[in-house]
Coordinates of C-alpha atoms in Angstrom, one line a residue:
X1 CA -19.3 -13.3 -1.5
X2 CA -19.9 -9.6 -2.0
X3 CA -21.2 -10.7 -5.5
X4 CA -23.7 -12.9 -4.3
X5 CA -22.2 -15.8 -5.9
X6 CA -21.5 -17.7 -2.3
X7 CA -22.9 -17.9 0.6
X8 CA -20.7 -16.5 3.8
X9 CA -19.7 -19.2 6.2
X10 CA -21.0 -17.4 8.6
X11 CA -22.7 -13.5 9.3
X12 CA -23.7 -11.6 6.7
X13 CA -22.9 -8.7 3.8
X14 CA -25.5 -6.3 2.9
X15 CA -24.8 -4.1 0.0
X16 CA -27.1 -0.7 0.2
X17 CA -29.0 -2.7 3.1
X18 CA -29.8 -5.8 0.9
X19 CA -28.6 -9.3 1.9
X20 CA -26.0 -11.1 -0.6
X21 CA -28.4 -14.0 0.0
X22 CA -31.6 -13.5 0.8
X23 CA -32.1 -10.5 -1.8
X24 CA -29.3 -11.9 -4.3
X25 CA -31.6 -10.6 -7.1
X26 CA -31.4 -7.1 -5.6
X27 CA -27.9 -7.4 -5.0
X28 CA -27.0 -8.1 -8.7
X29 CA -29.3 -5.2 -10.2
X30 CA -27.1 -2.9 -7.9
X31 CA -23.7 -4.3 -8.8
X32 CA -21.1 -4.2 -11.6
X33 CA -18.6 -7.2 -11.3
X34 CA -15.5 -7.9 -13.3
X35 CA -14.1 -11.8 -12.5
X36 CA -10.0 -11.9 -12.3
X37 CA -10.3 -13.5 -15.7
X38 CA -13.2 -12.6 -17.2
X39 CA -15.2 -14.9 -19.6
X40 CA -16.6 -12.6 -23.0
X41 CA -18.4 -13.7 -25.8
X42 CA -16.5 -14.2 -28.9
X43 CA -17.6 -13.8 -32.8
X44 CA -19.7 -10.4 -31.5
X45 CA -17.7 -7.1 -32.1
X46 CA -17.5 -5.2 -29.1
X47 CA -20.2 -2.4 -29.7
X48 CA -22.5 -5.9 -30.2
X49 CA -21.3 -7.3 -26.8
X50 CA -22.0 -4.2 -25.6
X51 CA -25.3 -4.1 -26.3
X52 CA -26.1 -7.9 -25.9
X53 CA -25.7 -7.0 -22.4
X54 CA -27.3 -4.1 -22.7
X55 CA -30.4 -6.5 -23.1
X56 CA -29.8 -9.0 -21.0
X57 CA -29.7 -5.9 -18.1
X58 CA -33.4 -5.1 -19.6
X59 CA -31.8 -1.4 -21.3
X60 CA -34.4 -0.1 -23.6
X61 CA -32.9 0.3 -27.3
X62 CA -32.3 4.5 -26.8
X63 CA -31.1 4.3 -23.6
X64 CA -28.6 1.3 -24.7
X65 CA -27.2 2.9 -27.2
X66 CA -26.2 6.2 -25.3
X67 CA -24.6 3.8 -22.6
X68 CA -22.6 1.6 -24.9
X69 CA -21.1 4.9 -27.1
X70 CA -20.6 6.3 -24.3
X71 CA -18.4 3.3 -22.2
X72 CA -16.4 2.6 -25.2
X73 CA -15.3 5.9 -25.3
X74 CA -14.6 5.7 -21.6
X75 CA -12.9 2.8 -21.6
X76 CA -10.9 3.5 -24.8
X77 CA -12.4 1.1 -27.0
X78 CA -14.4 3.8 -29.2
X79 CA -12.6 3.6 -32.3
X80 CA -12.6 -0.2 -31.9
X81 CA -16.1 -0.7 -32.0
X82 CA -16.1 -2.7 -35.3
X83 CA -13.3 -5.6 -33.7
X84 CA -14.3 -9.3 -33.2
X85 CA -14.1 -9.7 -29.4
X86 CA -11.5 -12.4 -30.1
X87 CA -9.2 -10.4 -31.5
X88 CA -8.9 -8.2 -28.6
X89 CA -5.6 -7.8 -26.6
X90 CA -5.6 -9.1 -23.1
X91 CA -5.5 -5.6 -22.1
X92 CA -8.6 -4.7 -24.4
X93 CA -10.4 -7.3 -23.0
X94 CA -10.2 -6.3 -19.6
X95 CA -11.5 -2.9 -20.4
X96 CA -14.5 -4.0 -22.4
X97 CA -15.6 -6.6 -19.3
X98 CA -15.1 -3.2 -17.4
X99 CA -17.4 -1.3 -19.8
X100 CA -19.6 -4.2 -19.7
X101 CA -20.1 -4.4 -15.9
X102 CA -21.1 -0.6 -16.1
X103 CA -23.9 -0.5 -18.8
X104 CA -26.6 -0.5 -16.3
X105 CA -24.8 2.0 -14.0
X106 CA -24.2 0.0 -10.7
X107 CA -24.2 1.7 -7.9
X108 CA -21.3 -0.3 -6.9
X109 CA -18.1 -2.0 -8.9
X110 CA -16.8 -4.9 -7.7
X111 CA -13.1 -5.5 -9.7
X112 CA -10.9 -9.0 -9.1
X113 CA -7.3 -8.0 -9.7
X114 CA -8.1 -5.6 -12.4
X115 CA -4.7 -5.4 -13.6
X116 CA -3.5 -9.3 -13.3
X117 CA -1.3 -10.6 -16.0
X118 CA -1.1 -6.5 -17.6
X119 CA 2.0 -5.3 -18.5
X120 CA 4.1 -2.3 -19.6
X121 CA 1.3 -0.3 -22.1
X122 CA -2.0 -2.5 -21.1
X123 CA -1.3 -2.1 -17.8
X124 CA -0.9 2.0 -17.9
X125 CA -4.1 2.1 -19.8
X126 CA -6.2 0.0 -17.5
X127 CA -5.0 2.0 -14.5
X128 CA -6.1 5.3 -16.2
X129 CA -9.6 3.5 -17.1
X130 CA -10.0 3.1 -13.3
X131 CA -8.7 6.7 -12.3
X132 CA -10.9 7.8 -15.0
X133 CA -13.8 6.1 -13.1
X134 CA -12.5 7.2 -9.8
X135 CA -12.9 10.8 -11.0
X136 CA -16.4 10.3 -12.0
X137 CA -17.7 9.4 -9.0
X138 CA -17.7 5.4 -9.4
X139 CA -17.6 3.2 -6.0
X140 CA -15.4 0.5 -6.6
X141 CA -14.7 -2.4 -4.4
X142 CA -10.8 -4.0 -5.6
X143 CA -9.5 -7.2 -4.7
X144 CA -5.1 -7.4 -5.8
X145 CA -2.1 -8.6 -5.1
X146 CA 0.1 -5.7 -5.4
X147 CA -0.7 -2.9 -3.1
X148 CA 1.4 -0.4 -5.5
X149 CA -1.6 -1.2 -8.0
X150 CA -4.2 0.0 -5.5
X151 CA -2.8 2.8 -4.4
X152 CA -2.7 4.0 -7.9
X153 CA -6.6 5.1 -7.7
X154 CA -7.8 3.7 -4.6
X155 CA -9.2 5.7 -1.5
X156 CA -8.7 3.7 1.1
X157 CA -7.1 0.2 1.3
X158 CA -7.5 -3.0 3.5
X159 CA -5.0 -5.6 3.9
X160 CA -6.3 -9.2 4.4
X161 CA -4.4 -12.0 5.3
X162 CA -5.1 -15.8 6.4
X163 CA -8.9 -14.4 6.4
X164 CA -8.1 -11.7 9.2
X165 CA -8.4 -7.6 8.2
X166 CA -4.5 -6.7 9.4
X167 CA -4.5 -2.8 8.5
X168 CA -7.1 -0.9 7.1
X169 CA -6.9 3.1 6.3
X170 CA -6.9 5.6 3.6
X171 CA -4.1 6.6 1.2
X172 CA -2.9 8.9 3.5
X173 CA -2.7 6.4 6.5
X174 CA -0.6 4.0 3.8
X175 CA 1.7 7.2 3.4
X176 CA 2.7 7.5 7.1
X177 CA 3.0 4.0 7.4
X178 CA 6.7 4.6 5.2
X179 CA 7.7 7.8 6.8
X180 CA 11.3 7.3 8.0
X181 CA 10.5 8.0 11.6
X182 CA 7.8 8.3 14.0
X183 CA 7.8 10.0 17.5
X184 CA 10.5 8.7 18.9
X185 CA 12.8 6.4 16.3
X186 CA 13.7 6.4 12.9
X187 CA 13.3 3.9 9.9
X188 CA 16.7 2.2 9.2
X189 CA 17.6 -0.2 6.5
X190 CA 20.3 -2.2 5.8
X191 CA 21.6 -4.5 3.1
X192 CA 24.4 -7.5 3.8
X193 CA 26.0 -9.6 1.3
X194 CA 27.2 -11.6 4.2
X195 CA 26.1 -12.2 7.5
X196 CA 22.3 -12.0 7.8
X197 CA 21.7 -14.1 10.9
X198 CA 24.6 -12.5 13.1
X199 CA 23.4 -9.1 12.2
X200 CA 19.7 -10.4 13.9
X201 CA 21.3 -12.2 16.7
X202 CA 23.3 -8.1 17.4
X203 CA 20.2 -6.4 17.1
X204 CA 18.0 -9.1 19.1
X205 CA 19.9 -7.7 22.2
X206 CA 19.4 -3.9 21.6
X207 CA 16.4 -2.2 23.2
X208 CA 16.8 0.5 21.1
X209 CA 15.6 -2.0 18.4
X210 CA 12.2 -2.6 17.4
X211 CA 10.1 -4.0 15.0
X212 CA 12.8 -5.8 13.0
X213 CA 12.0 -6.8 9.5
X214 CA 13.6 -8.9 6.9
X215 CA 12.6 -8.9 3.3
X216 CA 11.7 -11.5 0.6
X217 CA 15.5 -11.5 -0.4
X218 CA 16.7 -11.9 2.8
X219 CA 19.5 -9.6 2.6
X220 CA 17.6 -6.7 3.4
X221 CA 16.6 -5.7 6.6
X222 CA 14.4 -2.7 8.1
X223 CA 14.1 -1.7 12.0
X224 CA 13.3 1.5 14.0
X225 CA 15.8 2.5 15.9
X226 CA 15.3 5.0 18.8
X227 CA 18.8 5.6 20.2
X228 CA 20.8 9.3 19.6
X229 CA 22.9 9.7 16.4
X230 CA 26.2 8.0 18.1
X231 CA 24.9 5.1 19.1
X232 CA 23.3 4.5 15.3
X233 CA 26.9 5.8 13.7
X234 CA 28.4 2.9 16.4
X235 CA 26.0 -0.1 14.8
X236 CA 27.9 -0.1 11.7
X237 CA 31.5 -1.0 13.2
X238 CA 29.5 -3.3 15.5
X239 CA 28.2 -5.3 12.3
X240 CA 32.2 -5.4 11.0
X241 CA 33.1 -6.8 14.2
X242 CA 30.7 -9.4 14.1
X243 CA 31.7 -10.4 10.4
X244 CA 28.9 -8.8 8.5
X245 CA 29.5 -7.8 5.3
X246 CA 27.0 -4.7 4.6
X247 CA 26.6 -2.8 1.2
X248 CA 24.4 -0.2 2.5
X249 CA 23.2 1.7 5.2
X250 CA 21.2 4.5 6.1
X251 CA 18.2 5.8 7.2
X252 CA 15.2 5.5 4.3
X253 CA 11.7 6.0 3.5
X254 CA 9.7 3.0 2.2
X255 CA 6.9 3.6 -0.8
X256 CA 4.0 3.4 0.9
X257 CA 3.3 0.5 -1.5
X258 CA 5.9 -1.8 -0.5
X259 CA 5.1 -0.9 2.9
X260 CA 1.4 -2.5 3.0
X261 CA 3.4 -5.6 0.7
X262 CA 5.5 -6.0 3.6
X263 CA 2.4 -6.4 6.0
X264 CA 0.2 -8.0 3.4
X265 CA 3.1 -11.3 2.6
X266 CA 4.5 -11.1 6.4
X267 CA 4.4 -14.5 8.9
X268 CA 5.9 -15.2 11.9
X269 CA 9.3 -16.5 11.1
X270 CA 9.4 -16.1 7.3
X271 CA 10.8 -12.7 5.4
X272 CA 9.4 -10.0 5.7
X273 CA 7.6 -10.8 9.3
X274 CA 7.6 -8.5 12.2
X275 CA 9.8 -9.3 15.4

């Protein structure tokens, strides 16, 4: 949608006050977009990709060249210049769709789970690409997955789910959303090998019990518990008596990343849901 490529349901986005449909054209002059499996062109090298596209964005032949030397170099690619496009790594691949999407300098970078299917040493790289961007002043919009990757070099983060915005904030807001307490409770978490559903049926009866989570494992449950220090040291002889079997306990802060993965995968009555 924010591409242009579809046409909203209903409403409408404007991106630096033009419609997605009624001023596509204008929309797509302005934007940069990376699909989450980008489609390149192979049997060119990648400084002639480059530069095909160059072209095709209407770059005069001086001004092409500056930006293709200087996107491979930003994207890592400059001492690669020479490669057949299919011989590119995944990882490689990604970055030169990234440089691609940048050679006519959008005002605005729309990215599709940059880092999908990237692991150990590609993924690293890619992530630094963005930062890299990030600290030159590039507006980029992300779709992902994996909150832990966004946070990684994003400024603020939104977290959609069944087609309804859930949370929205910046980094900052995604850091207090783990702190291990707020006003008035604290973040507890505890993990059973034994004894899951007698643990919720205790703590179902507490008021000083709130917001009970349980995660994708479901062994592991979080809650915020706002009763004094006894009464918390008294809930894990309480879990004995009712024949849990519990391997840990304690109070504990949550990354801020698995906190928004929490919100982001939670339903009513599956793990990870708030009660």
């Amino acid at each position: 949608l924010l591409a242009s490529l579809d046409r909203p349901s209903s409403g409408e986005i404007r991106i630096h006050g033009y419609d997605t449909v009624r001023r596509a054209r204008a929309v797509r002059d302005r934007i940069g977009y990376v699909s989450e499996e980008p489609m390149l062109y192979d049997g060119l090298t990648t400084e002639q990709y480059l530069q095909f596209v160059g072209r095709a964005r209407g770059l005069g032949k001086q001004v092409r060249q500056v930006a293709v030397d200087t996107l491979l170099q930003v994207v890592g690619l400059d001492d690669q210049s020479w490669r057949d496009v299919a011989s590119l790594s995944p990882g490689q691949r990604r970055r030169l769709a990234l440089a691609a999407a940048l050679v006519h300098e959008p005002d605005v970078l729309l990215l599709d789970d940059p880092l999908r299917a990237l692991d150990g040493f590609a993924r690293l790289e890619q992530i630094e690409v963005l930062r890299e961007l990030h600290r030159l002043g590039s507006t980029m919009i992300v779709a992902g997955t994996r909150p832990e990757d966004l946070l990684e070099f994003c400024d603020s983060v939104s977290v959609l789910r069944g087609g309804s915005l859930v949370w929205s904030g910046d980094s900052a807001d995604a850091a207090a959303l783990a702190a291990p307490q707020t006003a008035d409770a604290v973040r507890v978490r505890i993990e059973f090998l034994d004894g899951v559903d007698a643990a919720q049926a205790l703590l179902g009866q507490r008021r000083d019990v709130r917001e009970l989570e349980l995660d994708e494992d479901e062994q592991t449950m979080w809650f915020l518990f706002s009763g004094d220090r006894e009464a918390l040291a008294n809930l894990l002889p309480q879990f004995v008596r009712a024949g849990c079997s519990v391997a840990h306990f304690g109070i504990e802060r949550r990354s801020p990343a698995a906190a928004l993965s929490r919100m982001f995968h939670a339903e009513a009555g599956q793990p990870g849901a708030v009660r």
